[in-house]
Coordinates of C-alpha atoms in Angstrom, one line a residue:
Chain A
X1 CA 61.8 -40.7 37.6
X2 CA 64.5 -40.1 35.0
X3 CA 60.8 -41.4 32.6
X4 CA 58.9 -38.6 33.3
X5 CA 59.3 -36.8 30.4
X6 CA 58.6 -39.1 27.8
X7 CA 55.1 -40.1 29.6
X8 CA 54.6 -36.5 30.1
X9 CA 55.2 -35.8 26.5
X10 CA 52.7 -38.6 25.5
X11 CA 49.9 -37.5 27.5
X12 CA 50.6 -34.0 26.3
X13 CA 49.8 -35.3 23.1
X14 CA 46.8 -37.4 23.5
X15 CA 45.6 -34.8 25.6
X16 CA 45.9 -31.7 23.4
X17 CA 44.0 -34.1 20.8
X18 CA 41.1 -34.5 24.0
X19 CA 40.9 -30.8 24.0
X20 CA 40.8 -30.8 20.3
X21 CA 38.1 -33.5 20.3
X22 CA 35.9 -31.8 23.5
X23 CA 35.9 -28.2 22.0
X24 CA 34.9 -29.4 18.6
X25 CA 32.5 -31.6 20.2
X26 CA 31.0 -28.8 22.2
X27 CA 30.4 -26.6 19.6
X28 CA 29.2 -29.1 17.4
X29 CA 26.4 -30.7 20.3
X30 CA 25.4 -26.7 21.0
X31 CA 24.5 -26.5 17.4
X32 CA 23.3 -30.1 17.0
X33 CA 20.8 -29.4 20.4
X34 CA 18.8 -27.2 18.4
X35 CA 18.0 -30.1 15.7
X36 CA 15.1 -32.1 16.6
X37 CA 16.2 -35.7 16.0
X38 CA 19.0 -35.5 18.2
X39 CA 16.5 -34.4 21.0
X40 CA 15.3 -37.3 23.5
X41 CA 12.6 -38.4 24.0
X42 CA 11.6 -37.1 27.3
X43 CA 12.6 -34.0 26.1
X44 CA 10.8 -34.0 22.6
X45 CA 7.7 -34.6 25.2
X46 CA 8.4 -31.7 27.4
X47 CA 9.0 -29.6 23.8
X48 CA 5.4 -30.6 22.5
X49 CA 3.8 -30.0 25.3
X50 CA 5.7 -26.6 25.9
X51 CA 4.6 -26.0 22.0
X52 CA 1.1 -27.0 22.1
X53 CA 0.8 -24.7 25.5
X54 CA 2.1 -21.9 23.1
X55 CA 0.3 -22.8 20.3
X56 CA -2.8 -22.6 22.2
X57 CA -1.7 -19.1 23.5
X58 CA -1.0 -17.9 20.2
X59 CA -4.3 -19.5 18.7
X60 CA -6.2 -17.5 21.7
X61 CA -4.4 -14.2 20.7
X62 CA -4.8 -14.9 16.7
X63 CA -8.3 -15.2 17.8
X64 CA -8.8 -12.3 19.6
X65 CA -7.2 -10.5 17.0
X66 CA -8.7 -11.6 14.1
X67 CA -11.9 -10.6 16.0
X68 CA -11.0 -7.3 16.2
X69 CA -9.8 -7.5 12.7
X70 CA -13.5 -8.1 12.0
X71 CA -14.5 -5.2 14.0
X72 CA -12.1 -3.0 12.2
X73 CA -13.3 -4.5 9.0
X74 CA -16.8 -4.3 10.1
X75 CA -16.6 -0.5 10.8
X76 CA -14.4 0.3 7.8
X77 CA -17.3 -1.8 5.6
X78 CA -19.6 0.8 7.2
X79 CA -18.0 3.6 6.3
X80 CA -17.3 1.8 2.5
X81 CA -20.6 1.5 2.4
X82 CA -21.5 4.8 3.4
X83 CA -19.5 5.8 0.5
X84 CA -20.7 3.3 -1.8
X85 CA -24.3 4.8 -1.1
X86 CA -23.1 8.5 -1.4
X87 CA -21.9 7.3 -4.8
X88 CA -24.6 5.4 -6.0
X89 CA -26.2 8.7 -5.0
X90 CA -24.2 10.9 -6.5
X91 CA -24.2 9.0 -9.6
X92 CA -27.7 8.5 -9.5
X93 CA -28.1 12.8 -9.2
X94 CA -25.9 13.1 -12.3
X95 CA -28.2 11.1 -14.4
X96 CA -30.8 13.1 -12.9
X97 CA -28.5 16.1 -13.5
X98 CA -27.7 15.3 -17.1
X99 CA -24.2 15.5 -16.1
X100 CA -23.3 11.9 -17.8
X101 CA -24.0 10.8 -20.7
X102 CA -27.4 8.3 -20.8
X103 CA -28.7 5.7 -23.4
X104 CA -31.5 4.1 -23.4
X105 CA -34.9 3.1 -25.2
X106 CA -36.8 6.0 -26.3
X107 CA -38.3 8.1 -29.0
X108 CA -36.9 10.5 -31.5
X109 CA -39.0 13.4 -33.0
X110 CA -37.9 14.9 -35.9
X111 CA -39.2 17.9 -37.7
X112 CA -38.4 18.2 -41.3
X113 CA -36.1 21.3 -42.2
X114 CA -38.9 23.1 -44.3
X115 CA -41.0 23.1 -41.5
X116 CA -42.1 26.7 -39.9
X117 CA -41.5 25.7 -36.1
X118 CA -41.7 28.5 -33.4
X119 CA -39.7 28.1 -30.0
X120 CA -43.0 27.9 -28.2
X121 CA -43.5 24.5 -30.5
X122 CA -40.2 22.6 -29.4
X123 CA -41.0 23.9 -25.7
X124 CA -44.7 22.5 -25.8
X125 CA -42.9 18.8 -27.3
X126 CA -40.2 19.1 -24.2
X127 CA -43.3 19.5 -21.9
X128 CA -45.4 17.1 -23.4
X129 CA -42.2 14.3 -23.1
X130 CA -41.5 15.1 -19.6
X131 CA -45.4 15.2 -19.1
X132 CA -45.2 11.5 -20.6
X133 CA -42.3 9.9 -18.8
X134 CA -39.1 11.1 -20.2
X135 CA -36.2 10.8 -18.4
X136 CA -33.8 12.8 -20.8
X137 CA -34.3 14.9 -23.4
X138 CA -31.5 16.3 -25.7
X139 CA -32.9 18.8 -28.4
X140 CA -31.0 18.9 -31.2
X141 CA -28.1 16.8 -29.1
X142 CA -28.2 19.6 -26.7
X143 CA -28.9 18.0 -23.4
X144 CA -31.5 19.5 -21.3
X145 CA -31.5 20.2 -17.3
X146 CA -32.9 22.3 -14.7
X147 CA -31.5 25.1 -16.3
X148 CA -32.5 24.9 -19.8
X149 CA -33.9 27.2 -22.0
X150 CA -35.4 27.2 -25.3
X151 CA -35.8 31.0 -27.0
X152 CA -34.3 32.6 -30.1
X153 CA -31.4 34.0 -30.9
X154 CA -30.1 36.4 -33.4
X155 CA -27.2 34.7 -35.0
X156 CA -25.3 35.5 -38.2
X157 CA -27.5 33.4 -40.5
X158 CA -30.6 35.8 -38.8
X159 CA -32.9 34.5 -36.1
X160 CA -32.6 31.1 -34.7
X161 CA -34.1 28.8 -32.5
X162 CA -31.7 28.4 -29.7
X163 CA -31.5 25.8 -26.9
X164 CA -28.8 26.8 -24.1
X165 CA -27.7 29.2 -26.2
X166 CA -27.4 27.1 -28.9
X167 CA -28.9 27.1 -32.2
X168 CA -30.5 23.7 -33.4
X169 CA -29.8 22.5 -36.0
X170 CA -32.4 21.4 -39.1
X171 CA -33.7 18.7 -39.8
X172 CA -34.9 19.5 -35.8
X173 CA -34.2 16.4 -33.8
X174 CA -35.7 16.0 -30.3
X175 CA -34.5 12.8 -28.9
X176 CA -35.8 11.5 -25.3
X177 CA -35.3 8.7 -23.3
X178 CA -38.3 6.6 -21.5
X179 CA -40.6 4.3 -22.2
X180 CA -41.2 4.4 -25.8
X181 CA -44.9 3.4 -25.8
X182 CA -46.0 5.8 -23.3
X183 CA -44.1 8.3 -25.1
X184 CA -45.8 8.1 -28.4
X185 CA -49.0 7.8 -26.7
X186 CA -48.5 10.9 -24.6
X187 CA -47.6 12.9 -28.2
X188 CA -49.7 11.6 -30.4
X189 CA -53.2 11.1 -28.3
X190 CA -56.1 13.1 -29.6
X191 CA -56.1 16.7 -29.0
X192 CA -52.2 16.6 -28.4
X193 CA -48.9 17.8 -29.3
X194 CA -49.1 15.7 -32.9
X195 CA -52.7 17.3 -33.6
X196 CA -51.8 20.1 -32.6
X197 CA -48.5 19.8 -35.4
X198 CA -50.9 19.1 -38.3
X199 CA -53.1 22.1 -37.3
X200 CA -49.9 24.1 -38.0
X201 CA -49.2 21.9 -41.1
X202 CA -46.5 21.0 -39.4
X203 CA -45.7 17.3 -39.9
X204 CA -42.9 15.7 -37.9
X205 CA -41.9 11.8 -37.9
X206 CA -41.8 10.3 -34.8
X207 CA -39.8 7.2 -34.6
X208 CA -39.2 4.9 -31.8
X209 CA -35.4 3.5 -30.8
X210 CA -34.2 0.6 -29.1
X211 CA -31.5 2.9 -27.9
X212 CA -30.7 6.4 -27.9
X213 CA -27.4 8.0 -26.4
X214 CA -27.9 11.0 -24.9
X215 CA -24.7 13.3 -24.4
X216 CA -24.2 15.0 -21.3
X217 CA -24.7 18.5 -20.3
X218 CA -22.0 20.5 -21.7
X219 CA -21.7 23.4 -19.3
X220 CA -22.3 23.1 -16.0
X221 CA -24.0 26.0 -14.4
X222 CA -22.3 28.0 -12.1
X223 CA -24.6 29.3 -8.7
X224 CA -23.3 32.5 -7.4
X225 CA -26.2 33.6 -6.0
X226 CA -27.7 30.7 -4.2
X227 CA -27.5 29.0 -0.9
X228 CA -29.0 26.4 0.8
X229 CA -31.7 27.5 2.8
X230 CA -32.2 26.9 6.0
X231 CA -35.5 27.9 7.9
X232 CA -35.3 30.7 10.2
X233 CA -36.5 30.1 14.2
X234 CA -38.7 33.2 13.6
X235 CA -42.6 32.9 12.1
X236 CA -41.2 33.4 8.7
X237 CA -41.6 29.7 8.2
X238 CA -44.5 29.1 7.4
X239 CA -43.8 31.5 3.8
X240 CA -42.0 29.6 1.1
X241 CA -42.9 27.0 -1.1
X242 CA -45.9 25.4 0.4
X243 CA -47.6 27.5 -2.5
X244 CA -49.3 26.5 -5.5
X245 CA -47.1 24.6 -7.3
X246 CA -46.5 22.0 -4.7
X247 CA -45.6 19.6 -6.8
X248 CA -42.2 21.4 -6.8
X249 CA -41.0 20.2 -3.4
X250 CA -39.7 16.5 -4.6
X251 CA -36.1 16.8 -4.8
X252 CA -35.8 20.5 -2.9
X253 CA -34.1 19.6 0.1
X254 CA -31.4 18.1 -1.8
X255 CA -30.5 19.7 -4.9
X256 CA -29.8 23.4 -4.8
X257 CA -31.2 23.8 -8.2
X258 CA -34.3 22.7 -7.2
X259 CA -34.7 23.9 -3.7
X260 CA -35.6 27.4 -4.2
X261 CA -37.6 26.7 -7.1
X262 CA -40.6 25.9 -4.5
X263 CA -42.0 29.0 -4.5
X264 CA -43.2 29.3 -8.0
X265 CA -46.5 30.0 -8.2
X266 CA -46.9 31.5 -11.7
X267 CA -46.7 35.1 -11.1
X268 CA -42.8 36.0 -11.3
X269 CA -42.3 36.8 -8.0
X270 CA -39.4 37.9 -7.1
X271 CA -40.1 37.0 -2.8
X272 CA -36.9 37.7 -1.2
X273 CA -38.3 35.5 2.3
X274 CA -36.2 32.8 2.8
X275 CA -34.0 33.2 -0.4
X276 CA -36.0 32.1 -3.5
X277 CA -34.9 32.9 -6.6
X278 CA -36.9 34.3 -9.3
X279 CA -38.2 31.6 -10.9
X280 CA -40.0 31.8 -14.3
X281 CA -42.1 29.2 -13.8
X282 CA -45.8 29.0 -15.8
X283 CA -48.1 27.1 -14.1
X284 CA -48.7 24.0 -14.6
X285 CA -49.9 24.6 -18.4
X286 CA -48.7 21.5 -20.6
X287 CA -48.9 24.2 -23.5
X288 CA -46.8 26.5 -22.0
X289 CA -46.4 29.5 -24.1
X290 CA -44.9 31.5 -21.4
X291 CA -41.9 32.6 -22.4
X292 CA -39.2 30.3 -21.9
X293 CA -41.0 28.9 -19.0
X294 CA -40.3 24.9 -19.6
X295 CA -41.7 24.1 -16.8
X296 CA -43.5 20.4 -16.7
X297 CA -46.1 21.6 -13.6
X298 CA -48.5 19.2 -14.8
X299 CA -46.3 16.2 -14.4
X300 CA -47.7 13.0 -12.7
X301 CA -44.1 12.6 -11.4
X302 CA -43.9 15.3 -10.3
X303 CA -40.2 16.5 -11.9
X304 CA -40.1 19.9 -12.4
X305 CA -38.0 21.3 -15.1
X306 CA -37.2 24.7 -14.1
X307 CA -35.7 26.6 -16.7
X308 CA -35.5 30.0 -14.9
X309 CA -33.0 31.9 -17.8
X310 CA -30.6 33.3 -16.5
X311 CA -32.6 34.8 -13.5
X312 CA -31.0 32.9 -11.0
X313 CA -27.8 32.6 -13.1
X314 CA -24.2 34.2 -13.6
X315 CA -24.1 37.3 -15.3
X316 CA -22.4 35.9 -18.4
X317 CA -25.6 34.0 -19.2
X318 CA -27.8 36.3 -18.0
X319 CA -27.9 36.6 -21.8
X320 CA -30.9 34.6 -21.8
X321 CA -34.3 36.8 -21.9
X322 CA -35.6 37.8 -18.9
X323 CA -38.8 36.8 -17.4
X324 CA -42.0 38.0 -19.1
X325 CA -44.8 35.8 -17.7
Chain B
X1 CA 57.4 -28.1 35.9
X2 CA 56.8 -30.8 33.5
X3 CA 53.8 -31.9 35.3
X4 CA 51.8 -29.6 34.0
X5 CA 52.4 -29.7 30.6
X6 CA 49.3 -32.3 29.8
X7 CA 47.5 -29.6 31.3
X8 CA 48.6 -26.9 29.4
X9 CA 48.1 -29.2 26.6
X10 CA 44.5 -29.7 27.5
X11 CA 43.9 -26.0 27.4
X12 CA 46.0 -25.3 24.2
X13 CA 43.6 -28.5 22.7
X14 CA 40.3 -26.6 24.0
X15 CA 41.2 -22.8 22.4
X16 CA 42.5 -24.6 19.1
X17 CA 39.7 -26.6 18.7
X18 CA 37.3 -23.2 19.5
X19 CA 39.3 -20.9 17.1
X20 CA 40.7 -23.4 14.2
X21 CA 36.9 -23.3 13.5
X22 CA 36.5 -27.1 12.8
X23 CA 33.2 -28.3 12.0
X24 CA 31.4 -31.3 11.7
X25 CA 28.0 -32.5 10.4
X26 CA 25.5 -33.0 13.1
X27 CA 25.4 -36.3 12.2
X28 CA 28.4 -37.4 13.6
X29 CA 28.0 -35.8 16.5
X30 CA 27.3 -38.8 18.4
X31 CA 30.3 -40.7 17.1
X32 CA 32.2 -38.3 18.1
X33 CA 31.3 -37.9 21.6
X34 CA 32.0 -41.9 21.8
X35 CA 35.3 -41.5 20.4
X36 CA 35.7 -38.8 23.0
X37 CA 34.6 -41.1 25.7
X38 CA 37.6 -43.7 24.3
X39 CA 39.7 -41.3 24.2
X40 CA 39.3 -40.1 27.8
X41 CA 39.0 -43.8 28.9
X42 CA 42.8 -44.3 27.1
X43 CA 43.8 -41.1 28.8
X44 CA 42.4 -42.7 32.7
X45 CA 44.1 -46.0 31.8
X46 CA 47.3 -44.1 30.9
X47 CA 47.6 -42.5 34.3
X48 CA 46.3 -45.7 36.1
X49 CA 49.4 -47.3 34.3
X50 CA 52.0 -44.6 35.2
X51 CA 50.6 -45.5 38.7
X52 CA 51.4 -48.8 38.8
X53 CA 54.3 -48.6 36.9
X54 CA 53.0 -50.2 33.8
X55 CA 53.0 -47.3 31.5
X56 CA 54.3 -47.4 28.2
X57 CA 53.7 -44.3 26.1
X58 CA 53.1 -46.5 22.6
X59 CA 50.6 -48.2 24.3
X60 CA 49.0 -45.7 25.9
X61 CA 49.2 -43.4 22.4
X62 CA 47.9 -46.3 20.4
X63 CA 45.3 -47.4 22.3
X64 CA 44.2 -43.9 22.5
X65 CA 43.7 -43.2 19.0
X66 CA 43.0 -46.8 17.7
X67 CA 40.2 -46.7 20.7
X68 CA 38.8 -43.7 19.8
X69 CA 38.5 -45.1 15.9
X70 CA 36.9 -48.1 16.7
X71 CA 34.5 -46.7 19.1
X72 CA 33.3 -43.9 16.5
X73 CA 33.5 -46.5 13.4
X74 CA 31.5 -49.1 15.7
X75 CA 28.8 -46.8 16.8
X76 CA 28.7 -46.2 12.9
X77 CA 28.8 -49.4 12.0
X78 CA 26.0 -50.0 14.6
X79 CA 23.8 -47.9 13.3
X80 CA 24.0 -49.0 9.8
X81 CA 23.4 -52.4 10.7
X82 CA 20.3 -50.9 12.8
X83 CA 21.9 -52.5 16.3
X84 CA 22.8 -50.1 19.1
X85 CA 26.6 -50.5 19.2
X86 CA 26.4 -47.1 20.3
X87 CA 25.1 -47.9 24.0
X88 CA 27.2 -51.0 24.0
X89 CA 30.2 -48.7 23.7
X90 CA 29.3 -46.2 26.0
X91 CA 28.5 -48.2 28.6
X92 CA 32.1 -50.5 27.7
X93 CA 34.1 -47.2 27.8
X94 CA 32.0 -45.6 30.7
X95 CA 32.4 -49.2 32.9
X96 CA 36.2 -48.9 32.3
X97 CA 36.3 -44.9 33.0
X98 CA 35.0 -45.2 36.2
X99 CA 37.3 -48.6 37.3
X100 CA 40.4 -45.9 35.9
X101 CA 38.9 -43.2 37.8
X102 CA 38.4 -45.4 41.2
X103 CA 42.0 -47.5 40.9
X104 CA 43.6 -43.8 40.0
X105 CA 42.2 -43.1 43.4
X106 CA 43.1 -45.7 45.3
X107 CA 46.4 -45.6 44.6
X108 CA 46.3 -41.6 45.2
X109 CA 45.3 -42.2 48.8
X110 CA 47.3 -45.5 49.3
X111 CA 50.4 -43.3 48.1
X112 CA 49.6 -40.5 50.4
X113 CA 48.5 -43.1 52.8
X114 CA 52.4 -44.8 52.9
X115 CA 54.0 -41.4 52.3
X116 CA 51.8 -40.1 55.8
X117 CA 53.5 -43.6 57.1
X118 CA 56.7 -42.8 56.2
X119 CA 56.4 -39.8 57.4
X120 CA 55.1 -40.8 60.8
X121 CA 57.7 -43.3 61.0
X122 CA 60.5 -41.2 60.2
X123 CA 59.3 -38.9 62.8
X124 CA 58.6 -41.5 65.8
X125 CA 62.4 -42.9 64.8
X126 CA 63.2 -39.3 65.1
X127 CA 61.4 -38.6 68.1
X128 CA 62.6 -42.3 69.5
X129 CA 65.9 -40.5 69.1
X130 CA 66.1 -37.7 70.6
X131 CA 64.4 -39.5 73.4
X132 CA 67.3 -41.6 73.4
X133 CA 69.3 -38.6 72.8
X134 CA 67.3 -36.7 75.9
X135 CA 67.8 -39.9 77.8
X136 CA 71.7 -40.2 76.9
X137 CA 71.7 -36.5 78.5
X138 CA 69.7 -37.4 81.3
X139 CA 72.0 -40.6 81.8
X140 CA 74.7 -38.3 81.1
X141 CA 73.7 -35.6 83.7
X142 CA 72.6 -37.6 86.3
X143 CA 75.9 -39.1 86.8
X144 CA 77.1 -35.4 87.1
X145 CA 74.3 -34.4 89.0
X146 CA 74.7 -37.0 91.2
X147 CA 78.7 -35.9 90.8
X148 CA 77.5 -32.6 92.3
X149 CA 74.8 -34.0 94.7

């Protein structure tokens, strides 16, 4: 026994290397377990399987989820293209408007400067192009609207013809956008607005464009005043705007310019059922020489071109004359 | 208290080798856990010796290390040469472990198995003594019992 110690001391050795070796060893198998090629094959086996089982799981969930993606796309497209519509709309009512600039084919009148023209002239030439199929007209590059007016003006160079409140300018250029044949048909047809011209010895060029840019209204008007209207429950229904200029009614339930214009039925009447506003509206006369009545009542289309003053509108452009019909 | 110093060796070996943060590609892996099995095997045959009283600690050291060498540069070697040393190793190392293991135990109960002889036959030769002891009394007293009969 007097060995012991040396063996011991040996083994001691070889055996703290073991522990050295196992630990190392551990640690390294633990991380090496994780990498596939060191897998069997039984257990590669049991992994794919195991995966595939998952992979199916997941592929059911991914595909229920992507179907309510699609739902939520779906109702999200709806509402897109509810907006997409209200825009088109919306964009669609500011050409209508003249709040956006326009081009187009179309014709331009022009009146020489020397020319004696009267207000009641350039409102006749507005009629007789909306009677014809305009779509825009700008007089003098002032856009015109539902709320246009043509009259004069005293300005410091004396008494001029004023659109908006704007004098024109000479030479007197009415530009307006349609179909270009039909518009120099509908002006210069016997009996019409170009015979009528030469009977004043009035002689203005028309001139047909390929394209014409039309600017956009410059001020919008302001409605104080006005509402939507709403028909009472009560036997007051029956009133408004089924009157005699019927044509009125095409784009009165939507836009508030138009919509209270129904009741215009020649006389100025000032009806205060159900809201309408004075209106200066002529009758449907393509001459029109009412006072600053533009309106277009004989037209096909039925467009009505309201130019009420400032009957309807704010103070500050109550300027405008008032309503002698 | 020496006898436990390969233990406490073992242990020391184990915490090193978790803390000295040694690592090793996961490549070798496998030749290391054949070098282990040499290892161990050279360990086994170490204590089988001391049991039979053929240990000799240069041997034993040697063929510990040089074993666990070969067996890792075989499986290698092996491998490069596209033939399965590796299985041909374990199953060498694991055929001898398990002889080690078995003749380690033999010897561990034949040990305990003479010692528990000894042991008996120290106690019947005791016990065979103090019968002869109990009989020398009773050969002794008689006499005097007889004396006082």
């Amino acid at each position: 026994m007097t060995t012991k110690p040396k063996w011991i001391l040996a083994f001691s050795c070889a055996l703290v290397v073991l522990g050295l070796l196992f630990s190392v060893q551990f640690k390294a198998q633990n991380s090496a377990e994780r990498e596939l090629y060191q897998q069997r094959q039984e257990n590669l086996i049991v992994m794919v399987k195991n995966l595939t089982e998952k992979r199916q799981k997941l592929s059911l969930e991914m595909s229920e989820l992507s179907a309510q993606l699609y739902d939520r796309r779906n109702s999200l497209e709806d509402e897109s293209m509810v907006l997409q519509s209200l825009q088109l709309e919306l964009s669609r009512l500011e050409y209508i408007n003249g709040s956006c600039e326009v081009t187009g084919q179309g014709i331009e009148v022009s009146f020489p400067a020397t020319s004696f023209v009267q207000y009641t002239d350039i409102i006749s030439l507005v009629n007789e192009l909306w009677a014809a199929g305009a779509e825009a007209i700008s007089v003098s590059g002032v856009r015109l609207n539902t709320n246009s007016y043509i009259f004069y003006m005293d300005t410091a160079s004396g008494t001029e013809i004023c659109v908006n409140n704007i004098p024109v300018t000479w030479p007197l250029r009415i530009q307006a956008i349609g179909d270009a044949n039909n518009l120099e048909k509908g002006l210069t047809l016997p009996g019409g607005f170009m015979d009528l011209m030469m009977y004043n010895k009035i002689y203005p060029t028309l001139r047909r464009k390929e394209s014409i840019q039309l600017t956009a209204v410059k001020s919008p008007t302001l409605y104080y005043y006005m509402k939507e209207y709403t028909p009472p429950p009560a036997e007051d229904s029956g009133v408004p705007s089924a009157g005699a200029g019927g044509i009125a009614g095409s784009t009165a339930s939507r836009s508030k310019g138009n919509g209270s214009g129904g009741g215009n039925t020649g006389d100025s009447s000032t009806d205060g059922i159900d809201g309408t506003i004075n209106d200066s509206g002529s009758g449907g006369t393509t001459t029109g020489r009412d006072i600053n009545g533009t309106i277009n009542g004989g037209s096909s289309r039925g467009i009505i071109n309201e130019s009420g003053g400032g009957s309807s509108a704010p103070v500050q452009e109550a300027s405008g004359p008032e309503t002698v019909s | 208290m020496w006898r436990f110093l390969p233990i406490i060796g073992l242990v020391f070996g184990i915490f090193a080798g978790q803390y000295i943060g040694i690592e090793i590609p996961a490549e070798m892996v496998k030749y290391l856990s054949i070098a282990i099995l040499a290892a161990l095997d050279s360990v086994l045959g170490g204590m089988r010796a001391t049991y039979e009283n053929k240990y000799d600690s240069v041997m034993m050291l040697s063929g510990f290390f040089t074993n666990a060498l070969l067996a890792a540069g075989l499986a290698y070697i092996g491998d490069a040469i596209g033939l399965d040393l590796y299985y041909a190793a374990v199953f060498a190392f694991g055929v001898r472990l398990f002889t080690n293991l078995s003749a380690i135990r033999h010897y561990i109960i034949s040990n305990f198995r003479e010692k528990q002889k000894l042991y008996e036959a120290h106690k019947q030769i005791k016990e065979k003594l103090q019968i002869q002891i109990i009989e020398d009394e009773d050969e002794n007293l008689k006499p005097t019992e007889d004396e006082e009969e």
